[in-house]
Amino acid sequence: MLPSFDDAVFTRRDALARGASDTRLRVDRDRGNLDQVRPGVYASAPTWERLTSEERARWVAAAAHEAGRGAPIVFSHLSAAALWALPLFRVRATRAHVTVDGPARSTPQVFRHRLPLPSEDVEWLEPGRVGVTNLARTVADVIASVPLETAVSLADAALRKAAAEGTSGIDLDRAEDLRAAVAEHLRRRTGRRGIRAARFVTEFADARAQLPGESVSRLLLRQLGFADPGLQVPVMGPHGADYLVDFDLGPVWGEFDGALKYTDPRFLNGRTPARVLADEKEREDWIRGVTGKRIVRWQMAHLATASAFRHHLAACGVHPVHSAS
């Protein structure tokens, strides 16, 4: 859904109704107290600074809808991806993206894609007023138009969303249904720019990846010549429940150590960061002791480039099989 304007992100109209003036808004913006999302929509600078790329993209979409005075609009591409809660890894949607099946002109605030838009490709958030391209169409649009690392992390997340993780795990058959739907969209676009890369992404995507860092790790491992690793490999824990290890690299286990593990409530599960660190140590000691394989960890900084990742892995004594001495 589109976010609703509030005290942190607000319209000029609402600010004036609360007693502000255009002069006050201009002064606050010039002093760095406000960021302008687009003409007529503002955000407090601290709020805007801490928002993720996906959250900013949703606000940019909401601002575009506000400026359109309620005219029907169908968000697509990066805007649709953000509304589907898919990751926008290392990209920023500074404009709203919409698709129009007819004459269209883009502006600095709205990128209008002139493309066929059959009704079955649209899901309406507000019937007849606010629409978004469906999940398969959104994935197909985005992965053909963004860098490879962005495309893979988004496609992985979309497959995971389609798989509908629950108490019994993820349903990979549902993920495969989405993969087939994306492939069909791409089949209809043969010869267009970005389709070859998009087809690779569609085949390479995996619903088992939990974070963009895991997706990018897998992509870089492929580019560096490693065999495709086992993903989310279960190791029986001391109390009967499985520990899942991110990557099986053969001689060693691999783990992407994302910061969200220590900050995001979804991963903390009510624990303090210190408790998470202690639990991780216990987990690692157990896995290493039971399997006889050491664990190599890396962080987002190591994924800046393929070269940086190769250097980190080599420093840990990990090499593609064909280059091992």
Coordinates of C-alpha atoms in Angstrom, one line a residue:
M1 CA 0.0 0.0 0.0
L2 CA 1.0 3.6 -0.4
P3 CA 2.1 5.2 2.8
S4 CA -0.1 7.9 4.4
F5 CA 1.2 11.4 5.0
D6 CA 1.8 12.3 8.6
D7 CA 3.9 14.8 10.6
A8 CA 7.2 13.4 9.4
V9 CA 6.3 13.3 5.6
F10 CA 3.7 15.8 4.7
T11 CA 2.2 17.9 1.9
R12 CA 2.4 21.7 1.5
R13 CA -1.4 21.8 1.8
D14 CA -1.3 20.1 5.2
A15 CA 1.5 22.3 6.4
L16 CA -0.3 25.5 5.5
A17 CA -3.5 24.1 7.2
R18 CA -1.5 23.7 10.4
G19 CA -0.3 27.4 10.3
A20 CA 3.0 27.1 8.4
S21 CA 3.9 29.4 5.5
D22 CA 5.7 28.9 2.2
T23 CA 8.4 31.2 3.6
R24 CA 8.8 28.9 6.7
L25 CA 9.0 25.8 4.5
R26 CA 11.6 27.4 2.3
V27 CA 13.7 28.5 5.2
D28 CA 13.5 25.0 6.8
R29 CA 14.5 23.4 3.6
D30 CA 17.4 25.8 3.1
R31 CA 18.7 25.2 6.6
G32 CA 18.6 21.4 6.1
N33 CA 15.7 20.8 8.4
L34 CA 13.5 19.5 5.6
D35 CA 14.0 17.5 2.5
Q36 CA 11.8 18.0 -0.5
V37 CA 10.4 14.7 -1.7
R38 CA 9.0 16.5 -4.7
P39 CA 7.4 20.0 -5.2
G40 CA 4.6 20.2 -2.6
V41 CA 5.7 17.3 -0.5
Y42 CA 8.3 17.5 2.3
A43 CA 10.0 15.2 4.9
S44 CA 11.8 16.0 8.1
A45 CA 15.5 15.6 7.3
P46 CA 16.2 13.1 10.1
T47 CA 13.2 11.0 9.0
W48 CA 14.3 11.0 5.3
E49 CA 17.9 10.2 6.2
R50 CA 17.1 7.0 8.0
L51 CA 14.7 5.6 5.4
T52 CA 15.7 2.7 3.3
S53 CA 15.7 2.9 -0.5
E54 CA 12.5 1.0 -0.6
E55 CA 10.8 3.3 1.9
R56 CA 11.9 6.3 0.0
A57 CA 10.5 4.8 -3.2
R58 CA 7.1 4.3 -1.6
W59 CA 7.0 7.9 -0.4
V60 CA 8.0 9.1 -3.9
A61 CA 5.2 7.1 -5.3
A62 CA 2.7 8.5 -2.7
A63 CA 3.9 12.0 -3.6
A64 CA 3.3 11.3 -7.3
H65 CA -0.2 10.1 -6.6
E66 CA -0.9 13.2 -4.4
A67 CA 0.2 15.5 -7.2
G68 CA -2.1 13.7 -9.7
R69 CA -5.1 14.7 -7.6
G70 CA -6.5 11.2 -7.6
A71 CA -6.3 10.5 -11.3
P72 CA -5.9 6.7 -12.1
I73 CA -2.3 5.6 -11.9
V74 CA -0.5 2.3 -12.3
F75 CA 2.9 2.1 -10.6
S76 CA 5.5 -0.1 -12.2
H77 CA 9.2 -0.9 -12.3
L78 CA 11.1 0.4 -9.2
S79 CA 8.0 1.9 -7.7
A80 CA 6.0 -1.3 -8.0
A81 CA 9.0 -3.3 -6.6
A82 CA 9.0 -1.1 -3.5
L83 CA 5.2 -1.4 -3.1
W84 CA 5.7 -5.2 -3.3
A85 CA 8.3 -4.8 -0.5
L86 CA 11.1 -6.1 -2.7
P87 CA 14.7 -4.9 -2.1
L88 CA 16.1 -2.2 -4.2
F89 CA 19.7 -3.2 -3.6
R90 CA 22.2 -0.3 -4.4
V91 CA 19.7 1.6 -6.5
R92 CA 17.6 4.7 -5.6
A93 CA 14.2 5.5 -7.1
T94 CA 14.3 9.3 -7.2
R95 CA 11.3 9.4 -9.5
A96 CA 8.0 7.5 -9.4
H97 CA 7.7 4.9 -12.2
V98 CA 4.4 4.4 -13.9
T99 CA 3.3 2.5 -17.0
V100 CA 1.0 4.0 -19.5
D101 CA -0.5 2.2 -22.5
G102 CA -0.6 5.2 -24.8
P103 CA 1.0 8.6 -25.3
A104 CA 3.2 9.5 -22.3
R105 CA 5.8 12.1 -21.3
S106 CA 8.1 11.8 -18.4
T107 CA 8.9 14.6 -16.0
P108 CA 11.7 15.1 -13.4
Q109 CA 9.2 13.6 -10.8
V110 CA 7.6 10.8 -12.8
F111 CA 9.1 8.3 -15.3
R112 CA 6.3 7.2 -17.6
H113 CA 7.0 3.9 -19.4
R114 CA 5.0 3.6 -22.6
L115 CA 4.3 -0.1 -22.7
P116 CA 1.4 -2.5 -23.3
L117 CA -0.5 -2.9 -20.0
P118 CA -3.1 -5.7 -20.2
S119 CA -5.6 -5.8 -17.3
E120 CA -4.3 -9.1 -16.1
D121 CA -0.9 -7.4 -15.4
V122 CA -2.4 -4.9 -12.9
E123 CA -3.5 -5.3 -9.3
W124 CA -5.5 -2.5 -7.9
L125 CA -4.7 -1.1 -4.4
E126 CA -7.6 1.2 -4.7
P127 CA -10.0 0.0 -7.4
G128 CA -9.8 2.2 -10.5
R129 CA -7.5 4.7 -8.8
V130 CA -4.2 3.2 -7.6
G131 CA -2.8 0.2 -9.3
V132 CA 0.5 -1.7 -9.3
T133 CA 1.9 -4.2 -11.8
N134 CA 1.5 -7.7 -10.5
L135 CA 4.5 -9.5 -9.0
A136 CA 5.6 -11.4 -12.2
R137 CA 5.3 -8.3 -14.4
T138 CA 7.1 -6.2 -11.9
V139 CA 10.0 -8.6 -11.6
A140 CA 10.2 -8.9 -15.4
D141 CA 10.2 -5.1 -15.8
V142 CA 12.9 -4.5 -13.2
I143 CA 15.4 -7.3 -13.9
A144 CA 15.7 -6.2 -17.5
S145 CA 16.6 -2.6 -16.5
V146 CA 18.9 -2.7 -13.4
P147 CA 22.4 -3.9 -12.6
L148 CA 22.8 -7.6 -12.2
E149 CA 23.3 -7.6 -8.4
T150 CA 20.1 -5.6 -8.0
A151 CA 18.2 -7.9 -10.3
V152 CA 19.3 -11.1 -8.6
S153 CA 18.5 -9.8 -5.1
L154 CA 15.1 -8.6 -6.2
A155 CA 14.3 -11.8 -8.1
D156 CA 15.4 -14.0 -5.1
A157 CA 13.1 -12.0 -2.8
A158 CA 10.2 -12.2 -5.2
L159 CA 10.5 -16.0 -5.4
R160 CA 10.6 -16.1 -1.6
K161 CA 7.5 -13.9 -1.3
A162 CA 5.7 -16.2 -3.8
A163 CA 6.8 -19.2 -1.8
A164 CA 4.9 -17.8 1.2
E165 CA 7.1 -18.9 4.1
G166 CA 5.2 -20.3 6.9
T167 CA 5.5 -22.7 9.9
S168 CA 6.3 -25.6 7.5
G169 CA 8.9 -23.7 5.6
I170 CA 8.7 -22.3 2.1
D171 CA 6.7 -23.8 -0.8
L172 CA 9.2 -24.0 -3.6
D173 CA 6.5 -25.1 -6.1
R174 CA 4.9 -21.6 -5.7
A175 CA 8.2 -20.0 -6.4
E176 CA 8.5 -22.1 -9.6
D177 CA 5.1 -20.9 -10.7
L178 CA 6.3 -17.3 -10.4
R179 CA 9.6 -18.1 -12.2
A180 CA 7.6 -19.5 -15.1
A181 CA 5.3 -16.4 -15.2
V182 CA 8.4 -14.1 -15.3
A183 CA 9.9 -16.2 -18.0
E184 CA 6.7 -15.9 -20.1
H185 CA 6.8 -12.1 -19.8
L186 CA 10.4 -12.1 -21.0
R187 CA 9.6 -14.5 -23.9
R188 CA 7.2 -11.9 -25.2
R189 CA 10.0 -9.3 -25.2
T190 CA 12.6 -11.2 -27.3
G191 CA 15.1 -8.8 -28.8
R192 CA 14.5 -5.9 -26.4
R193 CA 17.3 -4.4 -24.4
G194 CA 18.3 -6.3 -21.2
I195 CA 16.4 -9.5 -22.0
R196 CA 19.4 -11.7 -22.1
A197 CA 20.6 -10.7 -18.6
A198 CA 17.0 -10.9 -17.4
R199 CA 16.7 -14.5 -18.6
F200 CA 19.9 -15.4 -16.7
V201 CA 18.5 -13.8 -13.6
T202 CA 15.2 -15.7 -13.9
E203 CA 17.0 -19.0 -14.2
F204 CA 19.6 -18.2 -11.4
A205 CA 17.1 -16.8 -8.8
D206 CA 16.5 -18.9 -5.7
A207 CA 13.8 -18.6 -3.1
R208 CA 16.0 -19.8 -0.4
A209 CA 18.1 -16.6 -0.2
Q210 CA 16.9 -14.6 2.8
L211 CA 18.8 -11.3 2.3
P212 CA 20.2 -9.3 -0.6
G213 CA 23.7 -9.9 0.8
E214 CA 23.1 -13.7 0.3
S215 CA 21.9 -13.1 -3.2
V216 CA 24.9 -11.0 -4.2
S217 CA 27.2 -13.5 -2.5
R218 CA 25.9 -16.2 -4.6
L219 CA 26.2 -14.1 -7.8
L220 CA 29.8 -13.2 -7.0
L221 CA 30.7 -16.8 -6.2
R222 CA 29.4 -17.8 -9.7
Q223 CA 31.4 -15.0 -11.3
L224 CA 34.5 -16.0 -9.4
G225 CA 34.4 -19.5 -10.7
F226 CA 33.0 -21.4 -7.7
A227 CA 30.6 -24.2 -8.1
D228 CA 27.1 -23.2 -7.1
P229 CA 27.0 -23.7 -3.3
G230 CA 24.4 -25.5 -1.3
L231 CA 22.0 -23.0 0.2
Q232 CA 20.4 -22.9 3.7
V233 CA 21.9 -26.3 4.5
P234 CA 20.4 -27.9 7.7
V235 CA 22.7 -29.1 10.5
M236 CA 21.0 -30.8 13.4
G237 CA 21.3 -28.7 16.5
P238 CA 21.8 -29.8 20.1
H239 CA 18.1 -29.7 20.9
G240 CA 16.7 -31.3 17.8
A241 CA 16.0 -28.2 15.7
D242 CA 18.1 -27.6 12.6
Y243 CA 20.7 -24.8 12.3
L244 CA 20.6 -23.5 8.7
V245 CA 24.0 -22.5 7.2
D246 CA 23.9 -20.0 4.4
F247 CA 26.4 -21.7 2.0
D248 CA 28.0 -25.0 1.7
L249 CA 31.3 -24.3 -0.2
G250 CA 32.6 -27.8 0.0
P251 CA 35.6 -27.8 2.3
V252 CA 34.1 -24.9 4.4
W253 CA 30.8 -23.4 5.4
G254 CA 30.1 -19.8 4.3
E255 CA 28.0 -17.2 6.1
F256 CA 26.9 -13.8 5.1
D257 CA 27.0 -11.7 8.3
G258 CA 24.5 -9.0 7.7
A259 CA 24.0 -6.1 10.1
L260 CA 20.2 -6.8 10.2
K261 CA 20.9 -9.9 12.2
Y262 CA 21.8 -7.6 15.1
T263 CA 19.4 -4.8 14.6
D264 CA 16.2 -5.9 12.9
P265 CA 13.4 -7.1 15.3
R266 CA 12.5 -9.9 12.8
F267 CA 15.9 -11.4 13.4
L268 CA 16.3 -10.5 17.0
N269 CA 13.1 -12.3 18.1
G270 CA 13.1 -10.3 21.4
R271 CA 16.8 -10.9 22.1
T272 CA 19.4 -8.2 22.7
P273 CA 22.3 -7.8 20.2
A274 CA 24.6 -9.2 22.9
R275 CA 22.4 -12.3 23.3
V276 CA 22.4 -12.7 19.5
L277 CA 26.2 -12.6 19.4
A278 CA 26.4 -15.2 22.2
D279 CA 23.9 -17.4 20.4
E280 CA 25.9 -17.1 17.2
K281 CA 29.0 -18.3 18.9
E282 CA 27.3 -21.3 20.4
R283 CA 25.8 -22.1 17.1
E284 CA 29.1 -21.8 15.2
D285 CA 30.9 -23.9 17.8
W286 CA 28.3 -26.6 17.5
I287 CA 28.3 -26.7 13.6
R288 CA 32.1 -26.7 13.5
G289 CA 32.3 -29.5 16.1
V290 CA 29.6 -31.7 14.5
T291 CA 30.6 -31.3 10.8
G292 CA 34.4 -30.9 11.2
K293 CA 34.2 -27.9 8.8
R294 CA 35.2 -24.4 9.7
I295 CA 33.0 -21.4 9.0
V296 CA 34.1 -18.5 6.8
R297 CA 32.2 -15.3 7.3
W298 CA 31.9 -12.1 5.3
Q299 CA 30.1 -8.8 5.5
M300 CA 28.5 -6.4 3.0
A301 CA 31.8 -4.5 2.6
H302 CA 33.4 -7.6 1.2
L303 CA 30.8 -7.7 -1.5
A304 CA 31.6 -4.2 -2.9
T305 CA 33.2 -5.8 -6.0
A306 CA 34.1 -9.3 -7.2
S307 CA 37.7 -8.5 -6.6
A308 CA 37.1 -7.5 -3.0
F309 CA 35.2 -10.7 -2.4
R310 CA 37.9 -12.9 -4.0
H311 CA 40.6 -11.2 -1.9
H312 CA 38.6 -11.8 1.3
L313 CA 37.9 -15.5 0.5
A314 CA 41.6 -16.0 -0.5
A315 CA 42.8 -14.5 2.7
C316 CA 40.6 -17.1 4.5
G317 CA 42.1 -19.9 2.4
V318 CA 39.0 -20.4 0.2
H319 CA 39.5 -20.7 -3.6
P320 CA 37.5 -22.1 -6.5
V321 CA 38.3 -25.8 -6.9
H322 CA 40.0 -25.4 -10.3
S323 CA 42.4 -22.7 -8.9
A324 CA 43.3 -24.4 -5.6
S325 CA 46.9 -25.3 -5.3

